[in-house]
Amino acid sequence: VDALLWGNVICRWDMEEGIYDVAWSEVNPNHLIGGEANGRISLLDIAMPGKSMLTWHEHQKEVSSLEWNMIQR
């Protein structure tokens, strides 16, 4: 997975499966979560490319959509 900023790769993570959706954190601009084809949700930090901060294995099938809890609204 590549994180892009104005078309330039700013960091990269290798994932076992494809990513179906990502969402950026409202609180920390370095954090994003990714919903994976294997049912995992991974918390990623652009300051730590190549490694997931946390991974949840809660789904039997792909995670096709996700969102952060909108705490700022």
mmCIF file of N, CA, C and O in Angstrom:
data_model
loop_
_atom_site.group_PDB
_atom_site.id
_atom_site.type_symbol
_atom_site.label_atom_id
_atom_site.label_comp_id
_atom_site.label_asym_id
_atom_site.label_seq_id
_atom_site.Cartn_x
_atom_site.Cartn_y
_atom_site.Cartn_z
ATOM 1 N N VAL A 1 0.858 -1.166 0.000
ATOM 2 C CA VAL A 1 0.000 0.000 0.000
ATOM 3 C C VAL A 1 0.899 1.221 0.000
ATOM 4 O O VAL A 1 1.839 1.306 0.786
ATOM 5 N N ASP A 2 0.603 2.157 -0.870
ATOM 6 C CA ASP A 2 1.353 3.403 -0.936
ATOM 7 C C ASP A 2 0.492 4.544 -0.419
ATOM 8 O O ASP A 2 -0.672 4.659 -0.778
ATOM 9 N N ALA A 3 1.049 5.384 0.431
ATOM 10 C CA ALA A 3 0.391 6.626 0.843
ATOM 11 C C ALA A 3 0.964 7.727 -0.044
ATOM 12 O O ALA A 3 2.180 7.896 -0.124
ATOM 13 N N LEU A 4 0.080 8.438 -0.718
ATOM 14 C CA LEU A 4 0.503 9.471 -1.663
ATOM 15 C C LEU A 4 0.167 10.859 -1.146
ATOM 16 O O LEU A 4 -0.858 11.060 -0.504
ATOM 17 N N LEU A 5 1.017 11.793 -1.441
ATOM 18 C CA LEU A 5 0.765 13.196 -1.157
ATOM 19 C C LEU A 5 1.065 13.954 -2.446
ATOM 20 O O LEU A 5 2.209 13.949 -2.902
ATOM 21 N N TRP A 6 0.046 14.548 -3.053
ATOM 22 C CA TRP A 6 0.160 15.245 -4.326
ATOM 23 C C TRP A 6 0.842 14.383 -5.387
ATOM 24 O O TRP A 6 1.702 14.834 -6.125
ATOM 25 N N GLY A 7 0.476 13.104 -5.417
ATOM 26 C CA GLY A 7 0.987 12.192 -6.431
ATOM 27 C C GLY A 7 2.334 11.575 -6.121
ATOM 28 O O GLY A 7 2.832 10.752 -6.886
ATOM 29 N N ASN A 8 2.950 11.935 -5.001
ATOM 30 C CA ASN A 8 4.259 11.384 -4.625
ATOM 31 C C ASN A 8 4.092 10.383 -3.484
ATOM 32 O O ASN A 8 3.370 10.654 -2.522
ATOM 33 N N VAL A 9 4.776 9.248 -3.574
ATOM 34 C CA VAL A 9 4.731 8.250 -2.515
ATOM 35 C C VAL A 9 5.485 8.789 -1.305
ATOM 36 O O VAL A 9 6.657 9.143 -1.400
ATOM 37 N N ILE A 10 4.781 8.880 -0.154
ATOM 38 C CA ILE A 10 5.440 9.349 1.062
ATOM 39 C C ILE A 10 5.788 8.204 2.003
ATOM 40 O O ILE A 10 6.646 8.342 2.858
ATOM 41 N N CYS A 11 5.119 7.054 1.856
ATOM 42 C CA CYS A 11 5.486 5.854 2.594
ATOM 43 C C CYS A 11 4.772 4.656 1.981
ATOM 44 O O CYS A 11 3.822 4.793 1.224
ATOM 45 N N ARG A 12 5.251 3.451 2.325
ATOM 46 C CA ARG A 12 4.759 2.228 1.705
ATOM 47 C C ARG A 12 4.697 1.115 2.753
ATOM 48 O O ARG A 12 5.569 0.991 3.596
ATOM 49 N N TRP A 13 3.619 0.318 2.655
ATOM 50 C CA TRP A 13 3.465 -0.857 3.507
ATOM 51 C C TRP A 13 3.206 -2.065 2.624
ATOM 52 O O TRP A 13 2.450 -1.980 1.653
ATOM 53 N N ASP A 14 3.793 -3.204 2.960
ATOM 54 C CA ASP A 14 3.507 -4.463 2.272
ATOM 55 C C ASP A 14 2.413 -5.175 3.039
ATOM 56 O O ASP A 14 2.541 -5.405 4.241
ATOM 57 N N MET A 15 1.329 -5.527 2.356
ATOM 58 C CA MET A 15 0.197 -6.205 2.974
ATOM 59 C C MET A 15 0.032 -7.574 2.324
ATOM 60 O O MET A 15 0.355 -7.759 1.157
ATOM 61 N N GLU A 16 -0.489 -8.530 3.108
ATOM 62 C CA GLU A 16 -0.722 -9.874 2.588
ATOM 63 C C GLU A 16 -1.786 -9.876 1.504
ATOM 64 O O GLU A 16 -1.706 -10.629 0.549
ATOM 65 N N GLU A 17 -2.803 -9.069 1.689
ATOM 66 C CA GLU A 17 -3.935 -8.999 0.766
ATOM 67 C C GLU A 17 -4.138 -7.551 0.327
ATOM 68 O O GLU A 17 -3.494 -6.644 0.824
ATOM 69 N N GLY A 18 -5.074 -7.359 -0.584
ATOM 70 C CA GLY A 18 -5.374 -6.014 -1.058
ATOM 71 C C GLY A 18 -6.111 -5.186 -0.021
ATOM 72 O O GLY A 18 -6.737 -5.712 0.891
ATOM 73 N N ILE A 19 -6.022 -3.876 -0.172
ATOM 74 C CA ILE A 19 -6.734 -2.933 0.684
ATOM 75 C C ILE A 19 -7.981 -2.470 -0.066
ATOM 76 O O ILE A 19 -7.899 -2.036 -1.208
ATOM 77 N N TYR A 20 -9.141 -2.572 0.586
ATOM 78 C CA TYR A 20 -10.397 -2.160 -0.039
ATOM 79 C C TYR A 20 -10.768 -0.728 0.294
ATOM 80 O O TYR A 20 -11.431 -0.074 -0.483
ATOM 81 N N ASP A 21 -10.382 -0.240 1.462
ATOM 82 C CA ASP A 21 -10.755 1.116 1.860
ATOM 83 C C ASP A 21 -9.759 1.622 2.885
ATOM 84 O O ASP A 21 -9.161 0.842 3.625
ATOM 85 N N VAL A 22 -9.547 2.942 2.916
ATOM 86 C CA VAL A 22 -8.727 3.581 3.944
ATOM 87 C C VAL A 22 -9.469 4.804 4.465
ATOM 88 O O VAL A 22 -10.320 5.371 3.780
ATOM 89 N N ALA A 23 -9.142 5.192 5.692
ATOM 90 C CA ALA A 23 -9.715 6.395 6.294
ATOM 91 C C ALA A 23 -8.632 7.054 7.144
ATOM 92 O O ALA A 23 -7.949 6.388 7.916
ATOM 93 N N TRP A 24 -8.479 8.356 6.976
ATOM 94 C CA TRP A 24 -7.510 9.126 7.744
ATOM 95 C C TRP A 24 -8.117 9.534 9.082
ATOM 96 O O TRP A 24 -9.287 9.860 9.164
ATOM 97 N N SER A 25 -7.298 9.551 10.120
ATOM 98 C CA SER A 25 -7.724 9.967 11.453
ATOM 99 C C SER A 25 -8.050 11.451 11.473
ATOM 100 O O SER A 25 -7.378 12.260 10.826
ATOM 101 N N GLU A 26 -9.072 11.822 12.245
ATOM 102 C CA GLU A 26 -9.391 13.232 12.450
ATOM 103 C C GLU A 26 -8.491 13.864 13.504
ATOM 104 O O GLU A 26 -8.365 15.074 13.564
ATOM 105 N N VAL A 27 -7.884 13.043 14.349
ATOM 106 C CA VAL A 27 -7.103 13.531 15.482
ATOM 107 C C VAL A 27 -5.610 13.590 15.159
ATOM 108 O O VAL A 27 -4.936 14.561 15.497
ATOM 109 N N ASN A 28 -5.091 12.560 14.502
ATOM 110 C CA ASN A 28 -3.662 12.490 14.203
ATOM 111 C C ASN A 28 -3.481 12.411 12.691
ATOM 112 O O ASN A 28 -3.854 11.413 12.078
ATOM 113 N N PRO A 29 -2.917 13.428 12.059
ATOM 114 C CA PRO A 29 -2.781 13.420 10.601
ATOM 115 C C PRO A 29 -1.823 12.356 10.068
ATOM 116 O O PRO A 29 -1.783 12.129 8.869
ATOM 117 N N ASN A 30 -1.071 11.695 10.936
ATOM 118 C CA ASN A 30 -0.166 10.620 10.509
ATOM 119 C C ASN A 30 -0.835 9.250 10.501
ATOM 120 O O ASN A 30 -0.260 8.298 9.996
ATOM 121 N N HIS A 31 -2.033 9.132 11.079
ATOM 122 C CA HIS A 31 -2.673 7.823 11.233
ATOM 123 C C HIS A 31 -3.769 7.595 10.199
ATOM 124 O O HIS A 31 -4.550 8.479 9.892
ATOM 125 N N LEU A 32 -3.804 6.379 9.692
ATOM 126 C CA LEU A 32 -4.893 5.944 8.842
ATOM 127 C C LEU A 32 -5.180 4.484 9.137
ATOM 128 O O LEU A 32 -4.337 3.771 9.681
ATOM 129 N N ILE A 33 -6.400 4.060 8.833
ATOM 130 C CA ILE A 33 -6.763 2.660 8.980
ATOM 131 C C ILE A 33 -7.073 2.108 7.595
ATOM 132 O O ILE A 33 -7.535 2.832 6.720
ATOM 133 N N GLY A 34 -6.767 0.835 7.421
ATOM 134 C CA GLY A 34 -7.024 0.183 6.147
ATOM 135 C C GLY A 34 -7.861 -1.073 6.349
ATOM 136 O O GLY A 34 -7.594 -1.863 7.245
ATOM 137 N N GLY A 35 -8.891 -1.240 5.521
ATOM 138 C CA GLY A 35 -9.718 -2.440 5.526
ATOM 139 C C GLY A 35 -9.198 -3.389 4.460
ATOM 140 O O GLY A 35 -9.135 -3.035 3.288
ATOM 141 N N GLU A 36 -8.817 -4.593 4.862
ATOM 142 C CA GLU A 36 -8.131 -5.512 3.963
ATOM 143 C C GLU A 36 -9.041 -6.615 3.425
ATOM 144 O O GLU A 36 -10.072 -6.929 4.001
ATOM 145 N N ALA A 37 -8.620 -7.200 2.327
ATOM 146 C CA ALA A 37 -9.373 -8.277 1.674
ATOM 147 C C ALA A 37 -9.447 -9.532 2.539
ATOM 148 O O ALA A 37 -10.369 -10.325 2.402
ATOM 149 N N ASN A 38 -8.510 -9.720 3.458
ATOM 150 C CA ASN A 38 -8.497 -10.911 4.313
ATOM 151 C C ASN A 38 -9.274 -10.726 5.615
ATOM 152 O O ASN A 38 -9.215 -11.562 6.505
ATOM 153 N N GLY A 39 -10.013 -9.614 5.756
ATOM 154 C CA GLY A 39 -10.834 -9.376 6.935
ATOM 155 C C GLY A 39 -10.151 -8.613 8.046
ATOM 156 O O GLY A 39 -10.748 -8.359 9.086
ATOM 157 N N ARG A 40 -8.924 -8.224 7.843
ATOM 158 C CA ARG A 40 -8.198 -7.461 8.867
ATOM 159 C C ARG A 40 -8.437 -5.965 8.719
ATOM 160 O O ARG A 40 -8.706 -5.459 7.644
ATOM 161 N N ILE A 41 -8.280 -5.272 9.839
ATOM 162 C CA ILE A 41 -8.228 -3.817 9.854
ATOM 163 C C ILE A 41 -6.883 -3.448 10.469
ATOM 164 O O ILE A 41 -6.540 -3.925 11.551
ATOM 165 N N SER A 42 -6.117 -2.627 9.766
ATOM 166 C CA SER A 42 -4.782 -2.251 10.233
ATOM 167 C C SER A 42 -4.703 -0.755 10.483
ATOM 168 O O SER A 42 -5.177 0.047 9.679
ATOM 169 N N LEU A 43 -4.093 -0.395 11.613
ATOM 170 C CA LEU A 43 -3.794 0.991 11.929
ATOM 171 C C LEU A 43 -2.373 1.266 11.450
ATOM 172 O O LEU A 43 -1.432 0.590 11.866
ATOM 173 N N LEU A 44 -2.237 2.254 10.573
ATOM 174 C CA LEU A 44 -0.947 2.573 9.977
ATOM 175 C C LEU A 44 -0.546 3.988 10.367
ATOM 176 O O LEU A 44 -1.392 4.843 10.609
ATOM 177 N N ASP A 45 0.756 4.221 10.429
ATOM 178 C CA ASP A 45 1.301 5.534 10.778
ATOM 179 C C ASP A 45 2.325 5.896 9.710
ATOM 180 O O ASP A 45 3.269 5.134 9.489
ATOM 181 N N ILE A 46 2.142 7.041 9.046
ATOM 182 C CA ILE A 46 3.082 7.399 7.989
ATOM 183 C C ILE A 46 4.472 7.715 8.529
ATOM 184 O O ILE A 46 5.436 7.741 7.776
ATOM 185 N N ALA A 47 4.588 7.923 9.849
ATOM 186 C CA ALA A 47 5.903 8.128 10.464
ATOM 187 C C ALA A 47 6.632 6.805 10.675
ATOM 188 O O ALA A 47 7.825 6.805 10.959
ATOM 189 N N MET A 48 5.911 5.677 10.535
ATOM 190 C CA MET A 48 6.508 4.338 10.696
ATOM 191 C C MET A 48 6.166 3.478 9.479
ATOM 192 O O MET A 48 5.423 2.501 9.580
ATOM 193 N N PRO A 49 6.647 3.821 8.297
ATOM 194 C CA PRO A 49 6.299 3.054 7.108
ATOM 195 C C PRO A 49 6.811 1.622 7.192
ATOM 196 O O PRO A 49 7.822 1.341 7.826
ATOM 197 N N GLY A 50 6.062 0.729 6.551
ATOM 198 C CA GLY A 50 6.471 -0.662 6.480
ATOM 199 C C GLY A 50 5.935 -1.536 7.593
ATOM 200 O O GLY A 50 6.067 -2.747 7.559
ATOM 201 N N LYS A 51 5.304 -0.950 8.620
ATOM 202 C CA LYS A 51 4.866 -1.721 9.778
ATOM 203 C C LYS A 51 3.516 -1.204 10.261
ATOM 204 O O LYS A 51 3.319 -0.005 10.393
ATOM 205 N N SER A 52 2.585 -2.133 10.531
ATOM 206 C CA SER A 52 1.297 -1.750 11.112
ATOM 207 C C SER A 52 1.464 -1.499 12.602
ATOM 208 O O SER A 52 2.163 -2.241 13.287
ATOM 209 N N MET A 53 0.812 -0.446 13.109
ATOM 210 C CA MET A 53 0.849 -0.183 14.546
ATOM 211 C C MET A 53 0.004 -1.210 15.294
ATOM 212 O O MET A 53 0.424 -1.735 16.314
ATOM 213 N N LEU A 54 -1.188 -1.462 14.774
ATOM 214 C CA LEU A 54 -2.121 -2.433 15.347
ATOM 215 C C LEU A 54 -2.848 -3.125 14.214
ATOM 216 O O LEU A 54 -3.075 -2.525 13.162
ATOM 217 N N THR A 55 -3.233 -4.379 14.435
ATOM 218 C CA THR A 55 -4.035 -5.107 13.466
ATOM 219 C C THR A 55 -5.129 -5.853 14.205
ATOM 220 O O THR A 55 -4.861 -6.520 15.206
ATOM 221 N N TRP A 56 -6.353 -5.710 13.714
ATOM 222 C CA TRP A 56 -7.487 -6.430 14.284
ATOM 223 C C TRP A 56 -7.922 -7.513 13.308
ATOM 224 O O TRP A 56 -8.048 -7.268 12.115
ATOM 225 N N HIS A 57 -8.153 -8.720 13.828
ATOM 226 C CA HIS A 57 -8.599 -9.865 13.018
ATOM 227 C C HIS A 57 -10.015 -10.223 13.449
ATOM 228 O O HIS A 57 -10.247 -11.250 14.072
ATOM 229 N N GLU A 58 -10.973 -9.387 13.119
ATOM 230 C CA GLU A 58 -12.326 -9.551 13.637
ATOM 231 C C GLU A 58 -13.337 -9.991 12.592
ATOM 232 O O GLU A 58 -14.470 -10.284 12.928
ATOM 233 N N HIS A 59 -12.977 -10.025 11.327
ATOM 234 C CA HIS A 59 -13.940 -10.302 10.271
ATOM 235 C C HIS A 59 -13.595 -11.589 9.534
ATOM 236 O O HIS A 59 -12.430 -11.896 9.304
ATOM 237 N N GLN A 60 -14.626 -12.315 9.122
ATOM 238 C CA GLN A 60 -14.452 -13.556 8.371
ATOM 239 C C GLN A 60 -14.198 -13.284 6.891
ATOM 240 O O GLN A 60 -13.574 -14.079 6.211
ATOM 241 N N LYS A 61 -14.706 -12.157 6.398
ATOM 242 C CA LYS A 61 -14.568 -11.803 4.986
ATOM 243 C C LYS A 61 -13.940 -10.426 4.861
ATOM 244 O O LYS A 61 -13.598 -9.799 5.856
ATOM 245 N N GLU A 62 -13.814 -9.951 3.635
ATOM 246 C CA GLU A 62 -13.147 -8.673 3.384
ATOM 247 C C GLU A 62 -13.831 -7.508 4.097
ATOM 248 O O GLU A 62 -15.029 -7.524 4.325
ATOM 249 N N VAL A 63 -13.021 -6.512 4.423
ATOM 250 C CA VAL A 63 -13.526 -5.266 5.002
ATOM 251 C C VAL A 63 -13.617 -4.286 3.832
ATOM 252 O O VAL A 63 -12.608 -3.788 3.358
ATOM 253 N N SER A 64 -14.831 -4.040 3.362
ATOM 254 C CA SER A 64 -14.996 -3.255 2.141
ATOM 255 C C SER A 64 -15.190 -1.760 2.406
ATOM 256 O O SER A 64 -15.059 -0.953 1.492
ATOM 257 N N SER A 65 -15.488 -1.386 3.658
ATOM 258 C CA SER A 65 -15.696 0.017 3.977
ATOM 259 C C SER A 65 -15.447 0.239 5.461
ATOM 260 O O SER A 65 -15.759 -0.627 6.276
ATOM 261 N N LEU A 66 -14.874 1.391 5.793
ATOM 262 C CA LEU A 66 -14.668 1.730 7.206
ATOM 263 C C LEU A 66 -14.574 3.234 7.363
ATOM 264 O O LEU A 66 -14.349 3.956 6.410
ATOM 265 N N GLU A 67 -14.804 3.698 8.595
ATOM 266 C CA GLU A 67 -14.711 5.119 8.925
ATOM 267 C C GLU A 67 -14.229 5.256 10.355
ATOM 268 O O GLU A 67 -14.446 4.376 11.181
ATOM 269 N N TRP A 68 -13.590 6.377 10.655
ATOM 270 C CA TRP A 68 -13.273 6.723 12.031
ATOM 271 C C TRP A 68 -14.550 7.201 12.698
ATOM 272 O O TRP A 68 -15.441 7.763 12.047
ATOM 273 N N ASN A 69 -14.627 7.048 14.014
ATOM 274 C CA ASN A 69 -15.708 7.651 14.761
ATOM 275 C C ASN A 69 -15.496 9.160 14.718
ATOM 276 O O ASN A 69 -14.456 9.659 15.102
ATOM 277 N N MET A 70 -16.475 9.884 14.246
ATOM 278 C CA MET A 70 -16.330 11.331 14.053
ATOM 279 C C MET A 70 -16.448 12.066 15.384
ATOM 280 O O MET A 70 -17.511 12.534 15.758
ATOM 281 N N ILE A 71 -15.340 12.194 16.105
ATOM 282 C CA ILE A 71 -15.355 12.808 17.433
ATOM 283 C C ILE A 71 -15.336 14.328 17.383
ATOM 284 O O ILE A 71 -15.651 14.989 18.333
ATOM 285 N N GLN A 72 -14.950 14.902 16.251
ATOM 286 C CA GLN A 72 -14.827 16.352 16.139
ATOM 287 C C GLN A 72 -16.138 17.031 15.749
ATOM 288 O O GLN A 72 -16.203 18.233 15.670
ATOM 289 N N ARG A 73 -17.185 16.264 15.498
ATOM 290 C CA ARG A 73 -18.451 16.862 15.035
ATOM 291 C C ARG A 73 -19.541 16.696 16.044
ATOM 292 O O ARG A 73 -19.604 15.914 16.855
#
